[in-house]
Amino acid sequence: MKIADLYIRVSTDEQADKGYSQRNQEEVLKRYCEINSIQVRNIIFEDHSAKSFVRPEWKKLEQGLKRSRGKVDLVLFTKWDRFSRNAGDAYQMINKLRNFGVEPQAIEQPLDLSVPENKMMLAFYLAAPEVENDRRALNTFHGMRRAKKEGRCLGIAP
């Protein structure tokens, strides 16, 4: 029987407190493990951005996986954007996890990375959220610039 740690991430405290995203992710991941006879070792909840792997709970998970080499087979998450929104960092982390003997896997976007063509799909799954973040940032920048030109107050009202 394979053993997995479940990684559940949202971006903000507000999503974690008021949203249903964490509960939904947990339910979907647990059901997947039950159907596929995977034993759950830990469930990790995170409420930090996926722009980097400088996340408190991720760091604890990473240290735990390093210490327990060979005891955990999988790190499961729902989609690749829950894992990372930075393609370069994600590739490095995937290699690090594999060196620990752990396979990261998005259950809603499964990929067998031993198949060379699947690496193209992984690139898409990792790049799309990063592009989305970059586009949102650019739109925000242009919107604020436009508001300034129109004389609108962008901060706290005087």
Coordinates of C-alpha atoms in Angstrom, one line a residue:
M1 CA 0.0 0.0 0.0
K2 CA 1.3 3.4 -0.9
I3 CA 1.6 6.1 1.7
A4 CA 0.8 9.8 1.0
D5 CA 0.9 13.2 2.5
L6 CA -2.0 15.4 1.4
Y7 CA -1.1 19.1 0.7
I8 CA -4.0 21.5 0.8
R9 CA -3.3 25.2 0.0
V10 CA -5.3 28.4 -0.4
S11 CA -3.7 31.8 -0.9
T12 CA -5.2 33.9 1.9
D13 CA -6.3 33.7 5.5
E14 CA -9.7 34.8 4.4
Q15 CA -10.1 31.9 2.0
A16 CA -8.9 29.5 4.7
D17 CA -11.4 30.9 7.3
K18 CA -14.5 31.7 5.2
G19 CA -14.1 29.7 2.0
Y20 CA -14.9 26.1 1.3
S21 CA -11.8 25.5 -0.7
Q22 CA -9.7 23.8 2.0
R23 CA -12.6 21.5 3.0
N24 CA -13.4 20.7 -0.6
Q25 CA -9.7 19.9 -1.3
E26 CA -9.5 17.7 1.8
E27 CA -12.6 15.8 0.9
V28 CA -11.6 15.2 -2.7
L29 CA -8.1 14.0 -1.7
K30 CA -9.3 11.7 1.0
R31 CA -11.8 10.1 -1.4
Y32 CA -9.1 9.6 -4.0
C33 CA -6.9 7.9 -1.5
E34 CA -9.7 5.7 -0.3
I35 CA -10.6 4.6 -3.9
N36 CA -7.0 4.0 -4.8
S37 CA -6.0 2.2 -1.5
I38 CA -3.5 4.9 -0.5
Q39 CA -2.8 5.3 3.2
V40 CA -2.8 9.0 4.4
R41 CA 0.0 9.8 6.7
N42 CA -0.4 13.6 7.2
I43 CA -2.7 16.3 6.0
I44 CA -1.0 19.7 5.6
F45 CA -3.0 22.9 5.4
E46 CA -1.4 26.0 4.0
D47 CA -2.7 29.6 3.5
H48 CA 0.2 31.2 1.6
S49 CA 0.8 32.2 -2.0
A50 CA 2.3 29.6 -4.3
K51 CA 4.6 32.2 -6.0
S52 CA 7.5 30.5 -4.1
F53 CA 8.1 27.6 -1.8
V54 CA 8.8 29.9 1.1
R55 CA 5.7 28.7 3.0
P56 CA 5.8 27.7 6.6
E57 CA 3.8 24.5 6.3
W58 CA 5.6 23.5 3.1
K59 CA 9.0 23.9 4.8
K60 CA 7.8 21.6 7.6
L61 CA 6.5 19.0 5.1
E62 CA 9.8 19.2 3.1
Q63 CA 11.9 18.6 6.3
G64 CA 9.6 15.7 7.3
L65 CA 10.0 14.1 3.9
K66 CA 13.7 14.5 4.0
R67 CA 13.9 12.9 7.5
S68 CA 11.6 10.0 6.6
R69 CA 13.1 9.0 3.2
G70 CA 11.4 5.9 1.9
K71 CA 8.5 6.1 4.3
V72 CA 6.3 8.3 2.1
D73 CA 5.6 7.6 -1.6
L74 CA 3.4 10.5 -2.7
V75 CA 2.6 14.1 -2.0
L76 CA -0.9 14.6 -3.3
F77 CA -2.7 17.9 -4.1
T78 CA -5.8 18.6 -6.2
K79 CA -4.2 20.7 -9.1
W80 CA -0.8 21.8 -10.0
D81 CA -1.6 25.4 -9.2
R82 CA -2.1 24.3 -5.6
F83 CA 1.5 23.0 -5.7
S84 CA 3.1 26.1 -7.3
R85 CA 2.5 29.2 -9.4
N86 CA 6.2 29.4 -10.4
A87 CA 7.3 27.0 -13.1
G88 CA 11.1 27.3 -12.4
D89 CA 10.7 26.7 -8.6
A90 CA 8.2 23.9 -9.2
Y91 CA 10.7 21.9 -11.4
Q92 CA 13.4 22.3 -8.7
M93 CA 11.0 21.1 -6.0
I94 CA 9.8 18.2 -8.1
N95 CA 13.4 17.1 -8.5
K96 CA 14.1 17.6 -4.7
L97 CA 11.0 15.5 -3.8
R98 CA 12.0 12.7 -6.2
N99 CA 15.5 12.7 -4.6
F100 CA 13.6 12.0 -1.3
G101 CA 11.8 9.1 -3.1
V102 CA 8.5 11.0 -3.2
E103 CA 6.4 11.6 -6.2
P104 CA 4.3 14.8 -6.3
Q105 CA 0.9 14.3 -8.1
A106 CA -2.1 16.4 -8.8
I107 CA -5.1 14.1 -8.7
E108 CA -7.3 16.2 -11.0
Q109 CA -4.4 16.7 -13.5
P110 CA -2.6 13.4 -13.2
L111 CA 0.7 12.9 -15.1
D112 CA 3.0 10.0 -15.4
L113 CA 6.3 11.8 -15.6
S114 CA 8.1 8.8 -16.8
V115 CA 6.4 9.4 -20.2
P116 CA 8.4 12.1 -22.0
E117 CA 5.3 13.7 -23.7
N118 CA 3.7 14.3 -20.3
K119 CA 6.5 16.8 -19.5
M120 CA 4.9 19.1 -22.0
M121 CA 1.6 18.9 -20.1
L122 CA 3.4 19.5 -16.9
A123 CA 5.0 22.6 -18.4
F124 CA 1.5 23.9 -19.4
Y125 CA 0.0 23.1 -15.9
L126 CA 2.8 25.0 -14.2
A127 CA 3.1 27.9 -16.6
A128 CA -0.6 28.7 -16.9
P129 CA -1.1 29.8 -13.3
E130 CA 2.1 31.9 -13.4
V131 CA 1.0 33.6 -16.6
E132 CA -2.4 34.3 -14.9
N133 CA -0.7 35.9 -11.9
D134 CA 1.5 38.0 -14.2
R135 CA -1.5 39.1 -16.2
R136 CA -3.5 40.1 -13.1
A137 CA -0.5 42.1 -11.8
L138 CA -0.1 43.9 -15.1
N139 CA -3.9 44.7 -15.3
T140 CA -3.7 46.0 -11.7
F141 CA -0.7 48.2 -12.5
H142 CA -2.4 49.7 -15.6
G143 CA -5.7 50.2 -13.7
M144 CA -3.9 52.1 -10.9
R145 CA -1.9 54.2 -13.4
R146 CA -5.2 55.1 -15.2
A147 CA -6.8 56.0 -11.9
K148 CA -3.9 58.3 -11.0
K149 CA -4.2 60.0 -14.4
E150 CA -7.9 60.6 -13.7
G151 CA -7.0 62.2 -10.4
R152 CA -8.6 59.4 -8.2
C153 CA -7.2 58.7 -4.8
L154 CA -5.6 55.2 -4.7
G155 CA -4.8 55.0 -1.0
I156 CA -6.7 55.8 2.2
A157 CA -8.9 58.9 1.6
P158 CA -7.3 62.0 3.0

